[in-house]
Short mmCIF file of C-alpha atoms (C1' of nucleotides) in Angstrom, two decimals:
data_model
loop_
_atom_site.label_atom_id
_atom_site.label_comp_id
_atom_site.label_asym_id
_atom_site.label_seq_id
_atom_site.Cartn_x
_atom_site.Cartn_y
_atom_site.Cartn_z
CA MET A 1254 95.21 125.78 182.75
CA SER A 1255 93.86 127.17 179.49
CA LEU A 1256 96.08 130.08 178.68
CA GLU A 1257 94.89 130.46 175.11
CA SER A 1258 95.02 134.22 174.98
CA VAL A 1259 92.39 135.57 172.61
CA PRO A 1260 93.17 138.73 170.66
CA PRO A 1261 91.32 141.84 171.88
CA LYS A 1262 87.94 142.54 170.37
CA TYR A 1263 89.05 145.59 168.41
CA ALA A 1264 91.82 143.54 166.79
CA GLN A 1265 89.32 140.87 165.84
CA LEU A 1266 87.15 143.54 164.27
CA VAL A 1267 90.13 144.89 162.33
CA HIS A 1268 90.79 141.41 161.00
CA ALA A 1269 87.16 140.78 160.09
CA LEU A 1270 86.88 144.03 158.15
CA GLN A 1271 90.19 143.44 156.39
CA ARG A 1272 88.93 140.09 155.20
CA ARG A 1273 85.73 141.63 153.88
CA ILE A 1274 87.67 144.25 151.98
CA GLU A 1275 90.06 141.70 150.53
CA SER A 1276 87.27 139.35 149.53
CA GLY A 1277 85.59 142.11 147.57
CA ASP A 1278 82.66 142.16 149.93
CA TYR A 1279 83.47 145.82 150.61
CA PRO A 1280 84.87 146.98 147.25
CA PRO A 1281 87.15 150.04 146.98
CA GLY A 1282 85.22 153.27 146.88
CA SER A 1283 82.22 151.85 148.67
CA LEU A 1284 80.89 153.10 151.95
CA LEU A 1285 81.67 151.07 155.03
CA PRO A 1286 78.82 150.31 157.45
CA SER A 1287 78.39 153.14 159.93
CA GLU A 1288 79.62 152.90 163.49
CA ASN A 1289 76.14 152.13 164.76
CA GLN A 1290 75.67 149.34 162.24
CA LEU A 1291 78.97 147.76 163.23
CA ILE A 1292 78.05 148.07 166.91
CA GLN A 1293 74.85 146.17 166.23
CA GLU A 1294 76.37 143.54 163.98
CA PHE A 1295 79.36 142.69 166.14
CA GLY A 1296 77.78 143.35 169.53
CA VAL A 1297 80.54 145.61 170.81
CA SER A 1298 80.62 149.13 172.16
CA ARG A 1299 81.38 152.25 170.21
CA PRO A 1300 84.92 152.79 171.56
CA THR A 1301 85.79 149.31 170.35
CA VAL A 1302 84.42 149.97 166.89
CA VAL A 1303 86.15 153.33 166.71
CA ALA A 1304 89.46 151.81 167.83
CA ALA A 1305 89.27 149.22 165.05
CA LEU A 1306 88.38 151.80 162.43
CA ARG A 1307 91.22 154.04 163.59
CA VAL A 1308 93.68 151.22 163.06
CA LEU A 1309 92.31 150.60 159.59
CA ARG A 1310 92.54 154.27 158.73
CA GLU A 1311 96.10 154.57 159.97
CA GLN A 1312 97.08 151.52 157.96
CA GLY A 1313 95.51 152.98 154.85
CA TRP A 1314 92.66 150.53 154.38
CA ILE A 1315 89.92 153.15 154.67
CA GLU A 1316 89.54 156.89 154.84
CA SER A 1317 86.91 158.73 156.79
CA GLN A 1318 84.99 161.89 156.18
CA GLN A 1319 83.06 163.54 158.93
CA GLY A 1320 79.36 163.68 158.21
CA LYS A 1321 79.50 161.21 155.33
CA GLY A 1322 81.07 158.02 156.49
CA ARG A 1323 84.10 155.83 155.91
CA PHE A 1324 85.20 154.83 152.44
CA VAL A 1325 87.08 151.72 151.45
CA ARG A 1326 90.47 152.28 149.83
CA GLY A 1327 91.54 148.66 149.54
CA ARG A 1328 94.52 146.70 150.79
CA PRO A 1329 97.24 149.23 151.43
CA ALA A 1330 100.43 148.94 149.42
CA ARG A 1331 102.63 147.34 152.07
CA SER A 1332 101.99 150.13 154.51
CA THR A 1333 104.18 148.60 157.16
CA ASP A 1334 106.55 145.73 157.71
CA ARG A 1335 108.61 145.98 154.57
CA PRO A 1336 111.75 143.94 154.89
CA ARG A 1337 114.64 146.36 154.83
CA PRO A 1338 117.79 145.08 153.21
CA GLY A 1339 120.39 144.28 155.80
CA GLN A 1340 118.01 144.45 158.69
CA ALA A 1341 117.65 140.70 158.88
CA TYR A 1342 121.37 140.32 159.48
CA LEU A 1343 121.13 142.41 162.61
CA THR A 1344 118.50 140.38 164.40
CA ALA A 1345 118.56 136.88 162.98
CA PRO A 1346 121.26 134.41 164.06
CA GLU A 1347 123.87 133.77 161.44
CA SER A 1348 122.97 130.11 161.46
CA ASP A 1349 119.59 131.05 159.98
CA THR A 1350 120.95 132.11 156.60
CA PRO A 1351 123.19 129.85 154.57
CA GLY A 1352 126.48 131.49 153.89
CA GLU A 1353 130.20 131.41 154.24
CA LEU A 1354 132.25 133.48 156.65
CA LEU A 1355 134.73 135.39 154.48
CA GLU A 1356 136.57 137.55 156.97
CA VAL A 1357 136.63 138.10 160.71
CA GLY A 1358 139.07 140.43 162.40
CA VAL A 1359 140.28 143.91 163.17
CA LEU A 1360 141.45 146.05 160.28
CA ALA A 1361 141.51 149.63 159.09
CA ALA A 1362 138.00 150.76 158.21
CA PRO A 1363 137.44 152.16 154.73
CA ASN A 1364 136.78 155.85 154.60
CA ARG A 1365 133.09 155.48 154.12
CA VAL A 1366 132.66 153.10 157.04
CA ALA A 1367 134.81 155.25 159.31
CA THR A 1368 132.63 158.23 158.53
CA LEU A 1369 129.45 156.28 159.21
CA LEU A 1370 130.77 155.04 162.54
CA GLY A 1371 132.05 158.47 163.53
CA LEU A 1372 135.67 157.27 163.65
CA GLU A 1373 138.74 159.08 162.39
CA ALA A 1374 139.98 158.15 158.96
CA LYS A 1375 142.06 154.98 158.87
CA SER A 1376 141.08 153.96 162.42
CA LYS A 1377 140.81 150.29 163.08
CA ALA A 1378 137.46 148.62 163.47
CA PHE A 1379 136.12 145.12 163.75
CA LEU A 1380 134.86 143.46 160.59
CA ARG A 1381 132.65 140.45 160.17
CA ARG A 1382 132.05 139.67 156.49
CA ARG A 1383 129.88 136.92 155.07
CA LEU A 1384 128.95 135.67 151.64
CA ILE A 1385 125.24 134.91 151.61
CA ALA A 1386 123.89 132.27 149.29
CA ARG A 1387 120.38 132.03 147.94
CA ASP A 1388 119.15 129.10 145.93
CA GLY A 1389 122.61 127.63 146.07
CA GLU A 1390 124.22 130.62 144.38
CA PRO A 1391 126.22 133.46 145.94
CA ALA A 1392 123.85 136.38 146.26
CA GLU A 1393 125.14 139.04 148.66
CA ILE A 1394 128.21 140.07 150.56
CA VAL A 1395 127.22 141.34 153.99
CA SER A 1396 129.80 143.18 156.08
CA LEU A 1397 129.27 144.22 159.66
CA TRP A 1398 131.65 146.89 160.95
CA LEU A 1399 131.78 147.65 164.65
CA PRO A 1400 133.85 150.16 166.63
CA LEU A 1401 136.37 148.34 168.82
CA GLU A 1402 134.84 149.63 172.03
CA VAL A 1403 131.54 148.06 171.08
CA THR A 1404 133.03 144.61 170.52
CA GLU A 1405 134.90 144.54 173.84
CA GLY A 1406 133.63 141.77 176.02
CA THR A 1407 131.51 140.12 173.35
CA ASP A 1408 131.76 136.89 171.40
CA LEU A 1409 131.58 138.64 168.05
CA THR A 1410 135.28 138.21 167.46
CA THR A 1411 135.03 134.42 167.18
CA ALA A 1412 135.30 132.93 163.76
CA MET A 1413 132.32 130.71 164.50
CA PRO A 1414 128.82 131.33 163.22
CA LEU A 1415 126.81 133.10 165.88
CA ASP A 1416 123.69 131.33 167.00
CA GLU A 1417 122.33 134.54 168.43
CA GLY A 1418 121.44 137.76 166.61
CA ILE A 1419 123.92 140.63 166.75
CA ARG A 1420 121.25 142.78 168.26
CA GLU A 1421 120.44 140.40 171.09
CA HIS A 1422 124.11 139.72 171.67
CA LEU A 1423 125.01 143.38 172.09
CA GLN A 1424 121.95 144.06 174.17
CA THR A 1425 122.72 141.38 176.74
CA ARG A 1426 126.52 141.72 176.79
CA LYS A 1427 126.92 145.47 176.54
CA GLY A 1428 123.51 146.83 177.46
CA VAL A 1429 123.32 148.91 174.28
CA ARG A 1430 119.97 149.27 172.57
CA PHE A 1431 119.34 149.67 168.85
CA ASP A 1432 117.13 152.66 168.19
CA HIS A 1433 117.13 153.55 164.51
CA VAL A 1434 118.93 152.98 161.25
CA ALA A 1435 120.23 155.53 158.77
CA GLU A 1436 120.35 154.09 155.30
CA GLN A 1437 122.26 155.02 152.17
CA ILE A 1438 121.97 153.41 148.78
CA THR A 1439 124.50 153.75 146.02
CA ALA A 1440 126.11 151.76 143.24
CA ARG A 1441 129.66 151.11 142.12
CA MET A 1442 131.70 148.66 140.10
CA PRO A 1443 132.85 145.58 142.00
CA THR A 1444 136.49 144.92 142.76
CA THR A 1445 137.89 141.90 140.99
CA GLN A 1446 137.68 139.96 144.23
CA GLU A 1447 134.05 140.91 144.81
CA GLY A 1448 133.19 140.06 141.23
CA ARG A 1449 134.75 136.65 141.65
CA GLN A 1450 133.12 135.93 144.99
CA LEU A 1451 129.68 136.86 143.69
CA GLY A 1452 130.17 135.24 140.30
CA MET A 1453 129.25 138.41 138.47
CA PRO A 1454 129.33 138.88 134.71
CA ARG A 1455 131.59 141.56 133.30
CA ASN A 1456 130.51 145.18 133.30
CA THR A 1457 127.79 144.69 135.90
CA PRO A 1458 127.58 147.14 138.77
CA LEU A 1459 127.04 146.43 142.43
CA LEU A 1460 124.09 147.81 144.34
CA ALA A 1461 125.39 148.86 147.75
CA VAL A 1462 123.21 149.47 150.80
CA TYR A 1463 124.84 151.01 153.86
CA GLY A 1464 122.91 150.94 157.13
CA THR A 1465 124.17 152.60 160.26
CA VAL A 1466 122.55 151.41 163.46
CA LYS A 1467 122.46 153.99 166.20
CA ASP A 1468 121.25 154.11 169.77
CA ALA A 1469 118.82 156.69 171.09
CA SER A 1470 121.61 159.22 171.69
CA GLY A 1471 122.79 158.95 168.09
CA ARG A 1472 125.98 157.01 168.75
CA ALA A 1473 126.79 154.66 165.88
CA LEU A 1474 126.91 151.03 167.01
CA VAL A 1475 127.15 149.02 163.82
CA ALA A 1476 127.56 149.73 160.14
CA VAL A 1477 126.13 147.18 157.74
CA GLU A 1478 127.22 147.00 154.13
CA VAL A 1479 125.17 144.85 151.77
CA LEU A 1480 126.55 144.34 148.27
CA MET A 1481 124.24 142.89 145.63
CA PRO A 1482 124.83 142.28 141.93
CA ALA A 1483 122.49 144.78 140.28
CA ASP A 1484 121.56 142.39 137.51
CA ARG A 1485 120.08 139.90 139.92
CA HIS A 1486 118.74 141.90 142.86
CA GLU A 1487 116.64 144.98 143.19
CA LEU A 1488 115.30 146.96 146.10
CA GLU A 1489 111.58 147.26 146.27
CA ASP A 1490 109.31 149.48 148.26
CA ALA A 1491 105.86 150.96 148.16
CA TYR A 1492 104.23 153.83 149.93
CA PRO A 1493 100.90 155.64 149.89
CA ILE A 1494 100.60 159.10 148.47
CA GLY A 1495 98.92 161.91 150.38
CA MET B 173 82.62 186.01 165.56
CA SER B 174 85.67 184.30 166.88
CA LEU B 175 86.11 181.21 164.77
CA GLU B 176 89.69 180.58 165.80
CA SER B 177 89.49 176.82 165.94
CA VAL B 178 91.64 175.44 168.72
CA PRO B 179 93.34 172.11 168.23
CA PRO B 180 91.83 169.22 170.19
CA LYS B 181 93.10 168.63 173.69
CA TYR B 182 94.88 165.39 172.89
CA ALA B 183 96.81 167.11 170.11
CA GLN B 184 97.82 169.89 172.48
CA LEU B 185 99.06 167.26 174.90
CA VAL B 186 101.06 165.57 172.14
CA HIS B 187 102.68 168.89 171.31
CA ALA B 188 103.44 169.73 174.93
CA LEU B 189 105.11 166.39 175.56
CA GLN B 190 107.09 166.58 172.33
CA ARG B 191 108.48 169.94 173.42
CA ARG B 192 109.48 168.55 176.81
CA ILE B 193 111.28 165.66 175.18
CA GLU B 194 113.06 167.90 172.70
CA SER B 195 114.09 170.39 175.38
CA GLY B 196 115.71 167.63 177.38
CA ASP B 197 113.17 168.00 180.15
CA TYR B 198 112.27 164.34 179.58
CA PRO B 199 115.60 162.84 178.51
CA PRO B 200 115.76 159.60 176.48
CA GLY B 201 115.50 156.52 178.65
CA SER B 202 113.66 158.31 181.42
CA LEU B 203 110.21 157.41 182.63
CA LEU B 204 107.35 159.58 181.49
CA PRO B 205 104.85 160.75 184.13
CA SER B 206 102.15 158.13 184.60
CA GLU B 207 98.70 158.50 183.12
CA ASN B 208 97.29 159.63 186.47
CA GLN B 209 99.97 162.27 186.89
CA LEU B 210 99.28 163.65 183.42
CA ILE B 211 95.55 163.65 184.13
CA GLN B 212 96.18 165.76 187.22
CA GLU B 213 98.71 168.10 185.62
CA PHE B 214 96.76 168.83 182.45
CA GLY B 215 93.28 168.50 183.87
CA VAL B 216 92.00 166.12 181.23
CA SER B 217 90.44 162.68 181.37
CA ARG B 218 92.21 159.39 180.96
CA PRO B 219 91.06 158.65 177.39
CA THR B 220 92.48 161.99 176.31
CA VAL B 221 95.83 161.24 177.93
CA VAL B 222 95.85 157.76 176.46
CA ALA B 223 95.03 159.10 172.99
CA ALA B 224 97.96 161.52 173.14
CA LEU B 225 100.35 158.85 174.38
CA ARG B 226 99.20 156.48 171.66
CA VAL B 227 100.07 159.06 169.02
CA LEU B 228 103.49 159.55 170.55
CA ARG B 229 104.09 155.82 170.65
CA GLU B 230 103.04 155.32 167.05
CA GLN B 231 105.33 158.14 165.97
CA GLY B 232 108.21 156.57 167.84
CA TRP B 233 108.72 159.21 170.54
CA ILE B 234 108.03 156.84 173.43
CA GLU B 235 107.52 153.18 174.09
CA SER B 236 105.30 151.70 176.74
CA GLN B 237 105.53 148.64 178.93
CA GLN B 238 102.56 147.35 180.79
CA GLY B 239 103.08 147.42 184.53
CA LYS B 240 106.14 149.67 184.40
CA GLY B 241 105.33 152.82 182.51
CA ARG B 242 106.26 154.72 179.37
CA PHE B 243 109.85 155.39 178.44
CA VAL B 244 111.19 158.26 176.39
CA ARG B 245 112.97 157.32 173.16
CA GLY B 246 113.60 160.81 171.83
CA ARG B 247 112.69 162.56 168.62
CA PRO B 248 112.06 159.83 166.06
CA ALA B 249 114.47 159.58 163.14
CA ARG B 250 112.33 161.11 160.39
CA SER B 251 109.62 158.57 160.81
CA THR B 252 107.52 160.29 158.20
CA ASP B 253 107.88 162.86 155.45
CA ARG B 254 111.05 161.64 153.82
CA PRO B 255 111.50 163.03 150.35
CA ARG B 256 111.20 160.17 147.92
CA PRO B 257 113.25 160.37 144.76
CA GLY B 258 111.10 161.10 141.79
CA GLN B 259 108.10 162.11 143.83
CA ALA B 260 108.84 165.79 143.36
CA TYR B 261 108.50 165.43 139.60
CA LEU B 262 104.95 164.20 139.98
CA THR B 263 103.60 167.11 141.95
CA ALA B 264 105.81 170.11 141.26
CA PRO B 265 105.46 172.07 138.03
CA GLU B 266 108.27 171.52 135.58
CA SER B 267 109.08 175.19 135.67
CA ASP B 268 110.18 174.75 139.29
CA THR B 269 113.25 172.70 138.49
CA PRO B 270 115.84 173.87 136.01
CA GLY B 271 116.27 171.43 133.22
CA GLU B 272 116.09 170.71 129.55
CA LEU B 273 113.36 168.82 127.77
CA LEU B 274 115.10 165.94 125.99
CA GLU B 275 112.23 164.05 124.42
CA VAL B 276 108.48 164.35 124.13
CA GLY B 277 106.40 161.96 122.13
CA VAL B 278 104.90 158.54 121.61
CA LEU B 279 107.24 155.61 121.19
CA ALA B 280 107.58 151.96 122.01
CA ALA B 281 108.01 151.49 125.74
CA PRO B 282 111.04 149.53 126.92
CA ASN B 283 110.27 146.14 128.35
CA ARG B 284 110.64 147.22 131.93
CA VAL B 285 108.35 150.22 131.53
CA ALA B 286 105.74 148.18 129.69
CA THR B 287 105.69 145.69 132.54
CA LEU B 288 105.35 148.41 135.13
CA LEU B 289 102.47 150.01 133.27
CA GLY B 290 100.76 146.68 132.66
CA LEU B 291 101.09 147.01 128.87
CA GLU B 292 102.03 144.34 126.42
CA ALA B 293 105.63 144.17 125.32
CA LYS B 294 106.57 146.70 122.62
CA SER B 295 103.31 148.67 123.04
CA LYS B 296 103.53 152.36 122.46
CA ALA B 297 103.38 154.80 125.34
CA PHE B 298 103.86 158.49 125.84
CA LEU B 299 107.27 159.64 127.01
CA ARG B 300 108.31 162.92 128.57
CA ARG B 301 112.03 162.96 129.36
CA ARG B 302 113.96 165.76 130.98
CA LEU B 303 117.56 166.38 131.95
CA ILE B 304 117.59 167.96 135.39
CA ALA B 305 120.43 170.26 136.33
CA ARG B 306 121.65 171.00 139.83
CA ASP B 307 124.24 173.64 140.58
CA GLY B 308 124.60 174.22 136.88
CA GLU B 309 125.58 170.65 136.14
CA PRO B 310 123.50 167.84 134.67
CA ALA B 311 122.38 165.70 137.57
CA GLU B 312 119.48 163.42 136.65
CA ILE B 313 117.51 162.15 133.72
CA VAL B 314 113.83 161.95 134.63
CA SER B 315 111.49 160.07 132.32
CA LEU B 316 107.75 159.99 132.71
CA TRP B 317 105.98 157.22 130.85
CA LEU B 318 102.20 157.26 130.52
CA PRO B 319 99.78 154.85 128.85
CA LEU B 320 98.19 156.46 125.82
CA GLU B 321 94.71 156.28 127.26
CA VAL B 322 95.86 158.33 130.24
CA THR B 323 97.27 161.15 128.13
CA GLU B 324 94.15 161.51 125.96
CA GLY B 325 92.65 164.91 126.42
CA THR B 326 95.52 166.37 128.38
CA ASP B 327 98.18 168.97 127.66
CA LEU B 328 101.00 166.60 128.50
CA THR B 329 101.83 166.04 124.86
CA THR B 330 102.98 169.62 124.34
CA ALA B 331 106.68 170.23 124.08
CA MET B 332 106.38 173.17 126.44
CA PRO B 333 107.33 173.10 130.11
CA LEU B 334 104.23 172.46 132.18
CA ASP B 335 103.41 175.11 134.73
CA GLU B 336 101.21 172.66 136.61
CA GLY B 337 102.17 169.40 138.32
CA ILE B 338 101.46 166.17 136.50
CA ARG B 339 99.38 165.03 139.40
CA GLU B 340 97.17 168.10 139.45
CA HIS B 341 96.92 168.04 135.68
CA LEU B 342 95.69 164.46 135.53
CA GLN B 343 93.38 164.96 138.46
CA THR B 344 91.55 167.91 136.91
CA ARG B 345 91.58 166.73 133.29
CA LYS B 346 90.97 163.04 133.71
CA GLY B 347 89.59 162.71 137.22
CA VAL B 348 92.16 160.08 138.18
CA ARG B 349 93.56 160.07 141.70
CA PHE B 350 97.06 159.02 142.69
CA ASP B 351 96.90 156.50 145.49
CA HIS B 352 100.27 154.91 146.03
CA VAL B 353 103.66 154.36 144.48
CA ALA B 354 105.54 151.11 143.97
CA GLU B 355 109.26 151.70 143.89
CA GLN B 356 112.16 149.68 142.54
CA ILE B 357 115.81 150.56 142.82
CA THR B 358 118.52 149.03 140.70
CA ALA B 359 121.77 149.94 138.99
CA ARG B 360 123.17 149.48 135.51
CA MET B 361 125.79 150.87 133.19
CA PRO B 362 124.74 153.95 131.23
CA THR B 363 124.32 153.89 127.49
CA THR B 364 126.80 156.04 125.66
CA GLN B 365 124.13 158.64 125.09
CA GLU B 366 123.17 158.71 128.77
CA GLY B 367 126.80 158.93 129.79
CA ARG B 368 127.29 161.90 127.48
CA GLN B 369 124.14 163.69 128.60
CA LEU B 370 125.02 163.32 132.25
CA GLY B 371 128.70 163.99 131.78
CA MET B 372 129.68 160.79 133.53
CA PRO B 373 133.24 159.51 133.94
CA ARG B 374 134.05 156.13 132.45
CA ASN B 375 133.16 152.97 134.28
CA THR B 376 130.64 154.64 136.56
CA PRO B 377 127.24 152.98 137.01
CA LEU B 378 123.84 154.59 137.01
CA LEU B 379 121.53 154.39 139.98
CA ALA B 380 118.04 153.85 138.61
CA VAL B 381 114.84 154.46 140.57
CA TYR B 382 111.57 153.29 139.03
CA GLY B 383 108.34 154.52 140.56
CA THR B 384 104.96 153.34 139.39
CA VAL B 385 102.06 155.53 140.40
CA LYS B 386 98.78 153.67 140.77
CA ASP B 387 95.24 154.58 141.63
CA ALA B 388 93.26 152.91 144.39
CA SER B 389 92.22 150.04 142.12
CA GLY B 390 95.83 149.24 141.27
CA ARG B 391 95.79 150.57 137.70
CA ALA B 392 99.15 152.01 136.72
CA LEU B 393 98.90 155.67 135.75
CA VAL B 394 102.48 156.84 135.40
CA ALA B 395 105.91 155.28 135.50
CA VAL B 396 108.78 157.49 136.58
CA GLU B 397 112.36 156.61 135.84
CA VAL B 398 115.07 158.60 137.60
CA LEU B 399 118.64 157.99 136.47
CA MET B 400 121.45 159.30 138.65
CA PRO B 401 125.20 158.91 138.31
CA ALA B 402 126.09 156.74 141.30
CA ASP B 403 129.31 158.62 141.97
CA ARG B 404 127.48 161.85 142.63
CA HIS B 405 124.10 160.93 144.06
CA GLU B 406 122.93 158.57 146.75
CA LEU B 407 119.58 157.67 148.20
CA GLU B 408 119.15 158.28 151.89
CA ASP B 409 116.61 157.11 154.37
CA ALA B 410 116.17 156.50 158.06
CA TYR B 411 113.75 154.45 160.07
CA PRO B 412 113.20 153.45 163.68
CA ILE B 413 113.83 149.92 164.84
CA GLY B 414 111.29 147.96 166.85
"C1'" DC C 371 60.31 176.72 140.98
"C1'" DT C 372 63.63 178.14 144.06
"C1'" DT C 373 65.34 178.74 148.48
"C1'" DA C 374 65.69 178.40 153.43
"C1'" DG C 375 65.31 175.73 157.33
"C1'" DG C 376 64.85 171.68 159.96
"C1'" DT C 377 66.01 166.95 160.83
"C1'" DA C 378 68.31 162.70 160.79
"C1'" DC C 379 72.59 160.49 160.30
"C1'" DT C 380 77.36 160.47 160.20
"C1'" DT C 381 82.19 160.96 162.42
"C1'" DG C 382 85.19 163.51 166.03
"C1'" DA C 383 86.21 164.65 170.69
"C1'" DC C 384 85.51 164.17 175.05
"C1'" DC C 385 83.91 162.25 179.81
"C1'" DT C 386 83.27 158.67 183.88
"C1'" DA C 387 83.62 154.18 184.83
"C1'" DT C 388 85.26 148.95 185.40
"C1'" DC C 389 88.08 144.97 184.93
"C1'" DA C 390 92.36 142.58 183.50
"C1'" DA C 391 97.28 142.00 183.35
"C1'" DG C 392 102.03 142.98 184.35
"C1'" DT C 393 105.63 144.94 187.72
"C1'" DG C 394 107.81 145.90 191.99
"C1'" DG C 395 108.12 146.75 196.82
"C1'" DG C 396 106.96 145.74 201.35
"C1'" DC C 397 105.13 142.84 204.79
"C1'" DT C 398 104.59 138.56 207.16
"C1'" DC C 399 105.46 134.08 208.30
"C1'" DT C 400 108.68 130.54 208.90
"C1'" DA D 540 117.55 136.02 207.33
"C1'" DG D 541 115.05 134.23 203.67
"C1'" DA D 542 110.89 132.89 201.02
"C1'" DG D 543 106.60 133.73 199.66
"C1'" DC D 544 102.49 136.33 199.45
"C1'" DC D 545 99.86 140.52 199.00
"C1'" DC D 546 99.03 145.05 197.61
"C1'" DA D 547 99.77 149.35 195.19
"C1'" DC D 548 100.76 151.22 190.84
"C1'" DT D 549 101.21 150.90 186.13
"C1'" DT D 550 99.23 150.25 181.22
"C1'" DG D 551 95.55 147.72 178.20
"C1'" DA D 552 90.78 146.86 176.94
"C1'" DT D 553 86.07 147.78 177.08
"C1'" DA D 554 81.55 149.69 178.31
"C1'" DG D 555 78.30 153.37 178.65
"C1'" DG D 556 77.43 158.06 177.79
"C1'" DT D 557 77.32 163.54 175.93
"C1'" DC D 558 78.21 167.24 172.85
"C1'" DA D 559 79.98 169.24 168.54
"C1'" DA D 560 80.56 169.47 163.64
"C1'" DG D 561 79.76 168.15 158.94
"C1'" DT D 562 76.59 166.14 155.31
"C1'" DA D 563 72.30 164.87 152.91
"C1'" DC D 564 67.62 165.05 152.33
"C1'" DC D 565 63.06 166.52 152.76
"C1'" DT D 566 59.79 170.04 153.45
"C1'" DA D 567 57.67 174.33 153.81
"C1'" DA D 568 57.73 179.17 152.68
"C1'" DG D 569 58.43 182.69 149.32
#
DNA sequence: CTTAGGTACTTGACCTATCAAGTGGGCTCT
DNA sequence: AGAGCCCACTTGATAGGTCAAGTACCTAAG
């Protein structure tokens, strides 16, 4: 059986037009061929052409003006799919990233984490902390904090690297579903232990990213803390302006 | 003449369904009425229903599964319109935010700024630096760096507060259009001068946000540097998870 | 020469269809 | 009773249209 699924026509058209824009064939500011011209050239119907152009507009490649036509803007500044810090640690198996398991166990959550998880101050929570290495050097300390009732009946409490993502694990074992993440970014000086673990020079601050994963009802499921030496790592982003 | 333009049907449908989700009429996790049911209830055609549901899916209100139906996720966690740090200083007039003009003039751009603006190291650029106060206390140092060729023929070089946004000013005077912003976030220790201006306690790092405004062709127009004491200010964000 | 109107072309918003693909329940046959 | 098949219902993709609204250009009337 040949099950080579071909992408839908409108997606093919999106791809073709993106290539023409990137190659400079359709330079920024120029007028895109009209709907009728695209219908003729690609041999598809108008709804298909319109669907492709809608995708391109929503992704920021082009903008349209009724009565005039559609204008090329150029490759959008990473409109979508930006890698959020910490997000990888929620979905990817631990075995995917080289690193060392620093701490696994139940202990009193710091104030900030307790607040993020909606727990009372000084309540106990489950911690899973890893030192991530990049290019053979320690790069980040990633801490996952989970309320005790979330970890019940899971394998997260083992001191072994998980070969399944946290997200998948919790979904299958507990039936909880990740819905959105609330993110906070701040900076502080490292503790002496953190400075040693990350091999940081003196007087260098830490960039700290806190992500709280919640389900659709707003209940906090996991808090992720990512600590990065600010002299080596930066957070990057880009977004279009209205 | 009654020229009260009514919103298109699909937009009305989007609004109606959003209200039902927010009111709890369609609780999260529940199954939305099928396309055919919505066609009957609202008396519209299938493409109209599908268009509305596509908008809702792209905004994160619902998710769809072929063969089963569409499931309610709930109001998306500020999928759009999050206030970006530094963005306000590009559009709002300076007179809108209380603050003190620290520096205005042409001087050698720091390495980082020169790189962001695409200038050679140690080139001169125009600087406009302000100390922003919030609740009567110094809160942020905002620096706008502009290449000299961008400031030519503008009023930006005056030492007076501008009663027009930078963006509007550049658009009308120079015809340049802001297209997108590239953002970098890092942290560092304040200089003694910065620490004094911001009234920072000892051993507290600065959270630094660098935004580079570019036009559609990728030419850098403005670089914004926002310096915040990390003990008082944090960056917040939220995003849905696939 | 200037202006008003018409016309052609564009995108936006709909409509009625058809086929494909995925899901789940019920029916039938063993 | 159990296994397997079929059918109904769902969303996804695509085709063929119509009408409205906005823009640009040309032309004819003043």
